[in-house]
Structures are given as structure tokens and as C-alpha cells.
Short mmCIF file of C-alpha atoms in Angstrom, two decimals:
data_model
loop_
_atom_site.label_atom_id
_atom_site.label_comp_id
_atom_site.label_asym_id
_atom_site.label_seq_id
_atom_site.Cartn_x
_atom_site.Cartn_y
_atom_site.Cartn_z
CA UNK U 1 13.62 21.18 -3.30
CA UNK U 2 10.69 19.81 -0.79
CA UNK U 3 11.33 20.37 2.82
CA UNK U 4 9.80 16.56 2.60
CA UNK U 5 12.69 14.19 2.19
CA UNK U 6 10.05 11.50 0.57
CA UNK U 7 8.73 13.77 -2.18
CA UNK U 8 12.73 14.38 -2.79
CA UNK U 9 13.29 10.87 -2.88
CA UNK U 10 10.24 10.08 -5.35
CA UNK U 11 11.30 13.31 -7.68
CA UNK U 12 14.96 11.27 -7.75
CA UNK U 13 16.91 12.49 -5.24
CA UNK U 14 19.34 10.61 -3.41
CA UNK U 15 19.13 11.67 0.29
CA UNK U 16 22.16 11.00 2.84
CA UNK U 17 19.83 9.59 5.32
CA UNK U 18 16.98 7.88 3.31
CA UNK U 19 13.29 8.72 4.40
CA UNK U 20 11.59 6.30 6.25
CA UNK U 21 7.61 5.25 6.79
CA UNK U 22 6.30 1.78 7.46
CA UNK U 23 3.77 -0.33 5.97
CA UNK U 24 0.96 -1.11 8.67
CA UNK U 25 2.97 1.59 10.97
CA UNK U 26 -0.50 2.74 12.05
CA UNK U 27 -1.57 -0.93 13.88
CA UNK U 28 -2.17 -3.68 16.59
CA UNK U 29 1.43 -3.61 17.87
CA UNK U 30 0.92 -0.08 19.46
CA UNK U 31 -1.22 -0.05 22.99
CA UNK U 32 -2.66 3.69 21.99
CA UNK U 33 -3.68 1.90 18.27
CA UNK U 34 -5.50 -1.18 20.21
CA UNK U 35 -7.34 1.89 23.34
CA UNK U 36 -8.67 3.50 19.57
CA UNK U 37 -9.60 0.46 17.96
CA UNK U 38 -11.46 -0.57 21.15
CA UNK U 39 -13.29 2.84 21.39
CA UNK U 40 -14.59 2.65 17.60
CA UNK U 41 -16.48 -1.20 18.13
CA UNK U 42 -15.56 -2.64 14.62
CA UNK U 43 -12.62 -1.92 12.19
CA UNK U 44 -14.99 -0.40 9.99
CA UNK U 45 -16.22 1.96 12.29
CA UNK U 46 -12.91 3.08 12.84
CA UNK U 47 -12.00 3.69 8.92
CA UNK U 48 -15.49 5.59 8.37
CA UNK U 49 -14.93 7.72 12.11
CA UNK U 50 -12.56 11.15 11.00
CA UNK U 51 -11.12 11.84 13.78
CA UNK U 52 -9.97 8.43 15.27
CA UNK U 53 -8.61 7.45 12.11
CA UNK U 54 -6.98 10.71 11.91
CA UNK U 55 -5.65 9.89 15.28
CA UNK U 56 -4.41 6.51 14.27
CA UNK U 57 -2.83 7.78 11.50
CA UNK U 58 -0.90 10.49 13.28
CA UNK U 59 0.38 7.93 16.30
CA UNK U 60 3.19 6.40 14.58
CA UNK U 61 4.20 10.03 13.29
CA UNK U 62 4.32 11.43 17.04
CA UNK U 63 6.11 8.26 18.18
CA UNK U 64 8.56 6.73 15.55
CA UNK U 65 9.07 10.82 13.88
CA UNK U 66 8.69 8.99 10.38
CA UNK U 67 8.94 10.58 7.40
CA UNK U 68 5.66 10.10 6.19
CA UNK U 69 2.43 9.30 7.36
CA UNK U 70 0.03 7.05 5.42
CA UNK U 71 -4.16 7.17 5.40
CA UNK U 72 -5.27 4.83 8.03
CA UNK U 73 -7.98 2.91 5.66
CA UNK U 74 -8.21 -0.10 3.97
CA UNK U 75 -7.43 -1.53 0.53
CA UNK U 76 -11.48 -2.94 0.50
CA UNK U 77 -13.08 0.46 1.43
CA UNK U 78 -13.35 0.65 -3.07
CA UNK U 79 -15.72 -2.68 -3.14
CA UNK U 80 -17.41 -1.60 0.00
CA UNK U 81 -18.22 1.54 -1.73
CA UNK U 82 -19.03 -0.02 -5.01
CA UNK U 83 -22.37 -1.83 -2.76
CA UNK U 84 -20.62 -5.29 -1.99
CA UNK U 85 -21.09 -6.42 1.41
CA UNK U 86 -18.24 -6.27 3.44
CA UNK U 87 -17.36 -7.76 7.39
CA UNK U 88 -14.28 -8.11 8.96
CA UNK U 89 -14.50 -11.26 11.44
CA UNK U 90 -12.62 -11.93 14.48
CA UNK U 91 -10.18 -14.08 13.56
CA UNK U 92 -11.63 -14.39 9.95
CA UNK U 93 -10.12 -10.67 8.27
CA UNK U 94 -12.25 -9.42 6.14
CA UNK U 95 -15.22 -11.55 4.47
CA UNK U 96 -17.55 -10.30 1.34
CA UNK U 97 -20.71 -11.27 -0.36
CA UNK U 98 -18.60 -13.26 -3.51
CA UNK U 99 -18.72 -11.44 -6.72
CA UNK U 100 -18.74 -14.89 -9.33
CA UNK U 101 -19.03 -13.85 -12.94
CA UNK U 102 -20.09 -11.00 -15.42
CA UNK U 103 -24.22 -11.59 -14.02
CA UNK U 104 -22.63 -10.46 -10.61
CA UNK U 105 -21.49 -6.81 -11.68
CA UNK U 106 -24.96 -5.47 -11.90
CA UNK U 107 -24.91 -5.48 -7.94
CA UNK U 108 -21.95 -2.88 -8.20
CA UNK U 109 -22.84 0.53 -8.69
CA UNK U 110 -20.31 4.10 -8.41
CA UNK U 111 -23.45 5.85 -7.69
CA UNK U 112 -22.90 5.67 -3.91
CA UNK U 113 -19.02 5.52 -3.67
CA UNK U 114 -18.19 9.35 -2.98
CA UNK U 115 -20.79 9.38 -0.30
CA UNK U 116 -19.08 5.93 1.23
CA UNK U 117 -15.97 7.28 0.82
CA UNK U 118 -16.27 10.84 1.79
CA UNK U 119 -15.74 10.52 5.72
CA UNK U 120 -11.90 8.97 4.16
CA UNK U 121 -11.61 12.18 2.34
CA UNK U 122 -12.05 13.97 6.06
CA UNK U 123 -9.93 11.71 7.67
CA UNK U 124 -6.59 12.89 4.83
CA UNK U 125 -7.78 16.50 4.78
CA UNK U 126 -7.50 16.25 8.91
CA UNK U 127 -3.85 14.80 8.73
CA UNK U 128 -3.09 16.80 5.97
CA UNK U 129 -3.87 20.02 8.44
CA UNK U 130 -2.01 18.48 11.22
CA UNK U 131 1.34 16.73 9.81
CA UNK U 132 4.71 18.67 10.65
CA UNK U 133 6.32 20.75 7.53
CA UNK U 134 8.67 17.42 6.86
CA UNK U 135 6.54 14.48 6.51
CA UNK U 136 4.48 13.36 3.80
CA UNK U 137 0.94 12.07 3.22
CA UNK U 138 0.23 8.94 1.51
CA UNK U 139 -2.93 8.41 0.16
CA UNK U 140 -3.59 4.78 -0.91
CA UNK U 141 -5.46 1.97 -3.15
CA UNK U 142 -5.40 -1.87 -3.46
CA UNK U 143 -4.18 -3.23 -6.60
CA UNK U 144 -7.00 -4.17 -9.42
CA UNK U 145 -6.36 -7.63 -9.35
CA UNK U 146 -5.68 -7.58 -5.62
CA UNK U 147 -8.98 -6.19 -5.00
CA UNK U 148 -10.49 -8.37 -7.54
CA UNK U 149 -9.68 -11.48 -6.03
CA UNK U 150 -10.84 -10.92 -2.81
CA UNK U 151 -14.29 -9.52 -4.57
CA UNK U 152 -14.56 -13.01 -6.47
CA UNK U 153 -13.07 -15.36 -3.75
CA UNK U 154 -15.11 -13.54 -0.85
CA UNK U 155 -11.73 -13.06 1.62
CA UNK U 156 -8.13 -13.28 1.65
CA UNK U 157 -6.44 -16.67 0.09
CA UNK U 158 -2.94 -16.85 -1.23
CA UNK U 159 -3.74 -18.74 -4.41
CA UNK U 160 -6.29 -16.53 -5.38
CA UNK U 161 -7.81 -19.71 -6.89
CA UNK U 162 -11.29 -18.39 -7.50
CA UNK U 163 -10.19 -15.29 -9.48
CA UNK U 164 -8.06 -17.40 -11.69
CA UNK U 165 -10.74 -19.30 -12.49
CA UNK U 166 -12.86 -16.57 -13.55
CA UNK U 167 -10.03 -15.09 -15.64
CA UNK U 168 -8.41 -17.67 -17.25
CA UNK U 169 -11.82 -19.10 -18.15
CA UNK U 170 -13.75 -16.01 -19.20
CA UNK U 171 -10.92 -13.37 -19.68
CA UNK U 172 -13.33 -10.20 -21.16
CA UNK U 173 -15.42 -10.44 -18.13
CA UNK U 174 -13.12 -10.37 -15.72
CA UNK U 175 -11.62 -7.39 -17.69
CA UNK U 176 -14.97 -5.79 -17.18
CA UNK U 177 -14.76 -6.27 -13.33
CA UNK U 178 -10.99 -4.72 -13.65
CA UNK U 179 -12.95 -1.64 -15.73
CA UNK U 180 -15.24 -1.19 -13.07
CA UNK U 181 -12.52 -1.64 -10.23
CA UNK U 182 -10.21 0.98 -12.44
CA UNK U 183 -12.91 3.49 -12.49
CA UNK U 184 -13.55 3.47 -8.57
CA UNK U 185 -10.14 3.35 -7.86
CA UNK U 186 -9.65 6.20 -10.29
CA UNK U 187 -12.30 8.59 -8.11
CA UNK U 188 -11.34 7.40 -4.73
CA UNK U 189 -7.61 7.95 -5.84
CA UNK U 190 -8.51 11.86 -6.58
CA UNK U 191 -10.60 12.32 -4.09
CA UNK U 192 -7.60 11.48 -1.61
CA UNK U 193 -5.86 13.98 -3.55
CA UNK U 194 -7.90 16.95 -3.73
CA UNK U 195 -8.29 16.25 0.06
CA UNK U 196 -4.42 16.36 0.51
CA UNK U 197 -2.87 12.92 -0.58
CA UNK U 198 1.06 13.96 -1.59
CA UNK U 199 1.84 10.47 -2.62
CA UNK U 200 -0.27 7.53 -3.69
CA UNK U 201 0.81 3.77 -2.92
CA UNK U 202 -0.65 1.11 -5.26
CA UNK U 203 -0.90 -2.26 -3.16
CA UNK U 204 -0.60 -5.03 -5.57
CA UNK U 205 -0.03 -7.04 -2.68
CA UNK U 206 -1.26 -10.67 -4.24
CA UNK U 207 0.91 -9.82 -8.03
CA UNK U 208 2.58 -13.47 -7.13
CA UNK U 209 1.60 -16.72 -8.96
CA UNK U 210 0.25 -15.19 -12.26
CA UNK U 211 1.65 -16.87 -15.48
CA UNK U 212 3.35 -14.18 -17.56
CA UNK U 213 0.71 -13.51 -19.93
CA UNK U 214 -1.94 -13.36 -16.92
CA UNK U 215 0.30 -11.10 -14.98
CA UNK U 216 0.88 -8.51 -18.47
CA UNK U 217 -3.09 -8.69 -18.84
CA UNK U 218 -4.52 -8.68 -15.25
CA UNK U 219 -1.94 -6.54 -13.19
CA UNK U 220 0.69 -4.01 -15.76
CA UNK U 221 -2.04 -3.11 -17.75
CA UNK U 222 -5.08 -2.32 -15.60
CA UNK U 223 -2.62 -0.20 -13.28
CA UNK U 224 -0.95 1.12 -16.56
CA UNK U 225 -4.56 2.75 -16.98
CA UNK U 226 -5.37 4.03 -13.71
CA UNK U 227 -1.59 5.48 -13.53
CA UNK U 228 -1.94 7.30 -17.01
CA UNK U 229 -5.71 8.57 -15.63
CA UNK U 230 -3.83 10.14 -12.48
CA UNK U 231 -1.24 11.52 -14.07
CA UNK U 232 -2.96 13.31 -17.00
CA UNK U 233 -5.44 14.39 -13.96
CA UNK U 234 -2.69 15.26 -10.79
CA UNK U 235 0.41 15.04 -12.90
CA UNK U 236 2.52 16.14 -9.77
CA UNK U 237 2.10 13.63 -7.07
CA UNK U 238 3.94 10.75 -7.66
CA UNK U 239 2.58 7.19 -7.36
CA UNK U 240 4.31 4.23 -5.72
CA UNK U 241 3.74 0.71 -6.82
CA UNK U 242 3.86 -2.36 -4.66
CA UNK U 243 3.94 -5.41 -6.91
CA UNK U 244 4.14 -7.90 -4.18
CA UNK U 245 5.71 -10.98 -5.92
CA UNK U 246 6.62 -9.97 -9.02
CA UNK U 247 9.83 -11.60 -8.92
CA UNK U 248 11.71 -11.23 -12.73
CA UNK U 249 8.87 -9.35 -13.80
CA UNK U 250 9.50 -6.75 -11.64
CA UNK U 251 11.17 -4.60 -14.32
CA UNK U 252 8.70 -4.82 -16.53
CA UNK U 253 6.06 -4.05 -14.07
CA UNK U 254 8.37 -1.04 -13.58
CA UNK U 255 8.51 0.65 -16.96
CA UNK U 256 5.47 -0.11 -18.69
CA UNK U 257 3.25 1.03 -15.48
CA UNK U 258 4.36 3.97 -15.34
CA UNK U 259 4.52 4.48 -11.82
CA UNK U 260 7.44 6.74 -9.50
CA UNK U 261 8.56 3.99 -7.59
CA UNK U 262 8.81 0.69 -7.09
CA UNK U 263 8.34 -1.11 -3.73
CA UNK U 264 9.82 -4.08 -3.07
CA UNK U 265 8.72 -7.06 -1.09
CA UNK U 266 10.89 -9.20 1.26
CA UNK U 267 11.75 -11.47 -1.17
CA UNK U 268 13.59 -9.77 -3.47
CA UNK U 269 16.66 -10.12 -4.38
CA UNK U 270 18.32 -6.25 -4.27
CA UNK U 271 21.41 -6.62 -6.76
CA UNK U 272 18.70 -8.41 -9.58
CA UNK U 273 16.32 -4.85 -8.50
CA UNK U 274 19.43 -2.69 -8.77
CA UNK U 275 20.19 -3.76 -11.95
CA UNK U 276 17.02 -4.60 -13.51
CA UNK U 277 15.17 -1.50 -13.15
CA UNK U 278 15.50 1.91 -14.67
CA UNK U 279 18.29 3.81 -13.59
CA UNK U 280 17.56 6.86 -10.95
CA UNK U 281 13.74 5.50 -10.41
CA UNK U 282 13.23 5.64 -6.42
CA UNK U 283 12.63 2.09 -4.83
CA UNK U 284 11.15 1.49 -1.22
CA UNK U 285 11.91 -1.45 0.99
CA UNK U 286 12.36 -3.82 1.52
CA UNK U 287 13.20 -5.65 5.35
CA UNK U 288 11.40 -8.35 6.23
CA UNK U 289 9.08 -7.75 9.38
CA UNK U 290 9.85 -10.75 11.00
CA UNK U 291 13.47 -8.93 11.67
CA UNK U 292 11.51 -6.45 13.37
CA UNK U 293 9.92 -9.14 15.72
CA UNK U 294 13.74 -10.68 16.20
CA UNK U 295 14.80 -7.12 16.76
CA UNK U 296 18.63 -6.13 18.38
CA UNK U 297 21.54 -5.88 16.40
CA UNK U 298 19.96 -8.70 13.46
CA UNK U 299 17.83 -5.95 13.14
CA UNK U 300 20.29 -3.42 12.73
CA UNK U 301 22.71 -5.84 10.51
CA UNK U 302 19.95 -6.44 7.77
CA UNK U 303 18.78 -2.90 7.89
CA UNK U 304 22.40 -1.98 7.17
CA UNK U 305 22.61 -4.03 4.35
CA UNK U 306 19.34 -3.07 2.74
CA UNK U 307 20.82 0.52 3.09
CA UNK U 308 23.77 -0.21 1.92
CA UNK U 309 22.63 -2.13 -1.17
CA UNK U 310 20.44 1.04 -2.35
CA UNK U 311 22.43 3.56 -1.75
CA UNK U 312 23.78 4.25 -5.53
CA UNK U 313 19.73 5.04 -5.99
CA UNK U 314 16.99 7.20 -5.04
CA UNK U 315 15.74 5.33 -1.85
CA UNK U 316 12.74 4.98 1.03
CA UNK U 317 13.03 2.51 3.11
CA UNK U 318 10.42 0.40 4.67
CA UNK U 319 9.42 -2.96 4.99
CA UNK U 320 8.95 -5.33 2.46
CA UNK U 321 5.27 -6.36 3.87
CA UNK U 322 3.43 -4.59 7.05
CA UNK U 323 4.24 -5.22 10.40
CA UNK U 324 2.72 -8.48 12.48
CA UNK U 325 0.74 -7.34 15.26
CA UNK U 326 2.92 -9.17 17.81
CA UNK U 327 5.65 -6.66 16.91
CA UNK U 328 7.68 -5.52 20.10
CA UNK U 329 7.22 -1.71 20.44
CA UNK U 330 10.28 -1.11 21.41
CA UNK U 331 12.05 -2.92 18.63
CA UNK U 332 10.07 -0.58 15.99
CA UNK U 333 11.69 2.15 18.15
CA UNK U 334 14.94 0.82 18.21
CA UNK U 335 14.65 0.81 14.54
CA UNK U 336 13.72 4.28 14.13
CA UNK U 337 16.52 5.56 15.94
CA UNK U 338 18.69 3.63 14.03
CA UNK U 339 17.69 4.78 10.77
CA UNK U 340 17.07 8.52 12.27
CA UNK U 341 21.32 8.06 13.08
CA UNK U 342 21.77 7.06 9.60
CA UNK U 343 24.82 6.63 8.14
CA UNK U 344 26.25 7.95 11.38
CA UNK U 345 25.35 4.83 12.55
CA UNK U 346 26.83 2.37 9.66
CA UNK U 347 28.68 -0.44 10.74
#
């Protein structure tokens, strides 16, 4: 047994008190995140900079005493690394040079990704050194088709119209864009690992709106891959899928993936989870954030029934997205303690 509750959890272990972390726990809703932020000039400076992002990383850890910390980075850093030009705009989020079709993907190129990617590799093996014996590291990438539609569309966009249009239209080469994605991911996933990763989240945070057949081709089977790849390469640390969305194919998505763990978004309904996916497999989740922004004892209610509604299964709970940045501090504290009094604290 781990003296980590969340690699218990994720090895199938029910714990009394489930482990907590948060999604976006490292973020605009703390003052000492924003002084950081402020110091670096741009976001990106701040991913690429060691030690503040090592600092970021470790301030919801010293404040909230989660249960995990997770790699203060950024689901783009793989394109970035792969040559595509990437910005992220005041009021805009991030913005890149569009990737449009198959006579794109000659402007992508692995050759420089371990040397973009090697001051994130710092940044983990700094937490990794500093974390007390009890929490976890989570090492992190975007989903393929996540990542690919905001490569094809140029920035964020909840239809992901663009990358539909290139898939549906040309499926092969958009497969070869998912190759190229897989292969990145692959590296950048490892080197997170041999740096000190535990745990690896896949955010499939845009897995919502595919038809069926689109969501088997473009989202279960390219993370199928790259979770086969790191397991026959780092067998032992256990990966964590986030298939934002996925609604009734969330079972599915769950067994033929492969992954450790399933986490679920806001939206999901927990008895259709509880029921639909394979028994003992750990689940994260799921509260909405915006009950973090209402805060008090609705808070506290929902959080007790997320808990409650889990409990016959491994569990690690979280939110079902990442916090807003007008998130009152003191709420996410609130909720800490209450889950750090858990069940003690049931109603």
C-alpha cells in the first residue's frame, strides 16, 4: 500500500475519506497565482520558467493540503513544440497559426519538441523533489482530438466546426494529424514520467458532439494507442481519462481505452456512471465549479451527494471541469476542509 491515498485509489482501493485534487487548482482565483503570473510577463513565459511554475504548482498543495498536485502547463505546450505558432491573447485564450489539411503537416516537425519541452520536464522533476510523502504528481496531456481541433480551428470553439470538417471530409488525413499528435504526446507523456509524473491525466476535454462512429474513430482509438504505448513503456503509473462529454458513450470510452480511471464531467449523471462502467475501476469527479462560486452549505450538500453516490467504488474527487477564475478563495477552502473532515462531516 502507497502512503499516497490517490495512487491507492487508482490501484482500486476504496479509501474512507476519498483523495482530493482539483482541476485548474493551480490558477487566477488565488492572489499568490495572479503576483506569479504577473512576475513571468506572458502565460507562456510562465509554463517554460522552472521554478515559477514549480511554485504555482506547489501553491494549492501548501494551501488547500490536496492530495495531489498536478504540472502547472498547458494542454497546447505538444503543438507548440511540434513548430506551430502559438499566443495566448488577453481576452482571446490561446490563438495558433491554423493547421487546414494534410499540405499543412509538413510545418510540424518532433525534431525540436524535447528541447521545447524540456524546461516542463524541470518544472515535474522540481515538484517531484519538493511534494510531501502523501501527495501525488500528475503529469498531463490534451486529448488527440482535443488538441487537434484547436490546431485546425486556430483557438478554442465549442463546435469544433473546423476539425469536423476536415475529418468527416477527408478522414485518413486527419488520422495522419492524430498519428503525428499520438507520437508527440507519446514522448512528452514519458518525458513527464522519467522526470517524476506518478499519474497521467488525459484531457479529452472537447469528446462532446461527435457522432458515434466519429467519436469510436477520432477519440477511443487514438487514445487506445497512446494508452497501450505508455503502458507497454511505464506499465506502473496509471493514466486517468477525462472524456469531457461523452455522455452514453462513456462506458465504452472506458473499456476499450484502456485507461485507470475515468473522470467525469459535470454533466453526468452518477447512477448511469455507477452502473455503466466496469466494476472496481476508480472514477474522479465530478462537482460542478459553479457550486464552488455559490459556495456555503449548497456547496457542502452537492459535495455530499457526489460522495455519497461513489462511495460503493474506488473514488477521487474533483470537479467535473476547472475552476472559474472568479472563484472565492475562501469557498475553495471551505471545501477543503470539508472534504479533509470527510465522512466525519456527512450530513
Amino acid at each position: 500500500m502507497s502512503p499516497k491515498p490517490l495512487l491507492n485509489v487508482l490501484q482500486g482501493q476504496r479509501e474512507t475519506r476519498p483523495p482530493f485534487w482539483f482541476m485548474r487548482q493551480a490558477g487566477r482565483y488565488l492572489a499568490e497565482y495572479r503576483a506569479v503570473r504577473e512576475k513571468a510577463g506572458s502565460f507562456l513565459d510562465l509554463v517554460y520558467a522552472p521554478d515559477l511554475a514549480t511554485e504555482v504548482t506547489l501553491q494549492p498543495v501548501e494551501r488547500l493540503n490536496t492530495d495531489a498536485a498536478i504540472l502547472f502547463s498547458d494542454i497546447l505546450i505538444v503543438p507548440h513544440a511540434l513548430g506551430q505558432d502559438l499566443d495566448f491573447r488577453q481576452g482571446e485564450g490561446p490563438v495558433l497559426d491554423p493547421i487546414r489539411s494534410v499540405k499543412d503537416l509538413h510545418r510540424l516537425s518532433h525534431q525540436r519538441l524535447d528541447d521545447r519541452a524540456t524546461p516542463v520536464y524541470q518544472t515535474v522533476r522540481q515538484v517531484a523533489g519538493a511534494l510531501p510523502d502523501h501527495v501525488a504528481l500528475i503529469g498531463f496531456c490534451g486529448g488527440l482530438w482535443t488538441v487537434a481541433s484547436y490546431m485546425v480551428a486556430g483557438r478554442g470553439g465549442d463546435d469544433q466546426a473546423a476539425a469536423k470538417a476536415w475529418a468527416f471530409s477527408d478522414p485518413e488525413g486527419f488520422d495522419a494529424l492524430l498519428r503525428i499528435l499520438e507520437d508527440a504526446s507519446f514522448t512528452y507523456l514519458m518525458g513527464q514520467i522519467k522526470a517524476g509524473a506518478e499519474v497521467i491525466q488525459i484531457f479529452e476535454s472537447w469528446a462532446s458532439n461527435l457522432p458515434e462512429p466519429a467519436f469510436e474513430r477520432f477519440v477511443i482509438e487514438p487514445t487506445r494507442r497512446l494508452v497501450a504505448r505508455l503502458k507497454d513503456t511505464a506499465g506502473d503509473v496509471p493514466i486517468i481519462g477525462f472524456p469531457r462529454g461523452a455522455g452514453p458513450l462513456l462506458g465504452r470510452f472506458a473499456e476499450r481505452s484502456g485507461v485507470d480511471a475515468v473522470s467525469l464531467d459535470s454533466g453526468m449523471v452518477l447512477s448511469f456512471a455507477d452502473e455503466t462502467l466496469p466494476k472496481g475501476l476508480a472514477v474522479q469527479g465530478n462537482l460542478d465549479p459553479q457550486y464552488v462560486v455559490a459556495g456555503g452549505a449548497l456547496m457542502e450538500k452537492e459535495a455530499t451527494r457526489i460522495l455519497n453516490a461513489l462511495s460503493n467504488r474506488p473514488h477521487i474527487f474533483n470537479l467535473g471541469h476547472g475552476f472559474v477564475p472568479y472563484t472565492p478563495v475562501d469557498h475553495v477552502e471551505r471545501l477543503a476542509a470539508f472534504l479533509h473532515g470527510w465522512p466525519d462531516q456527512a450530513a
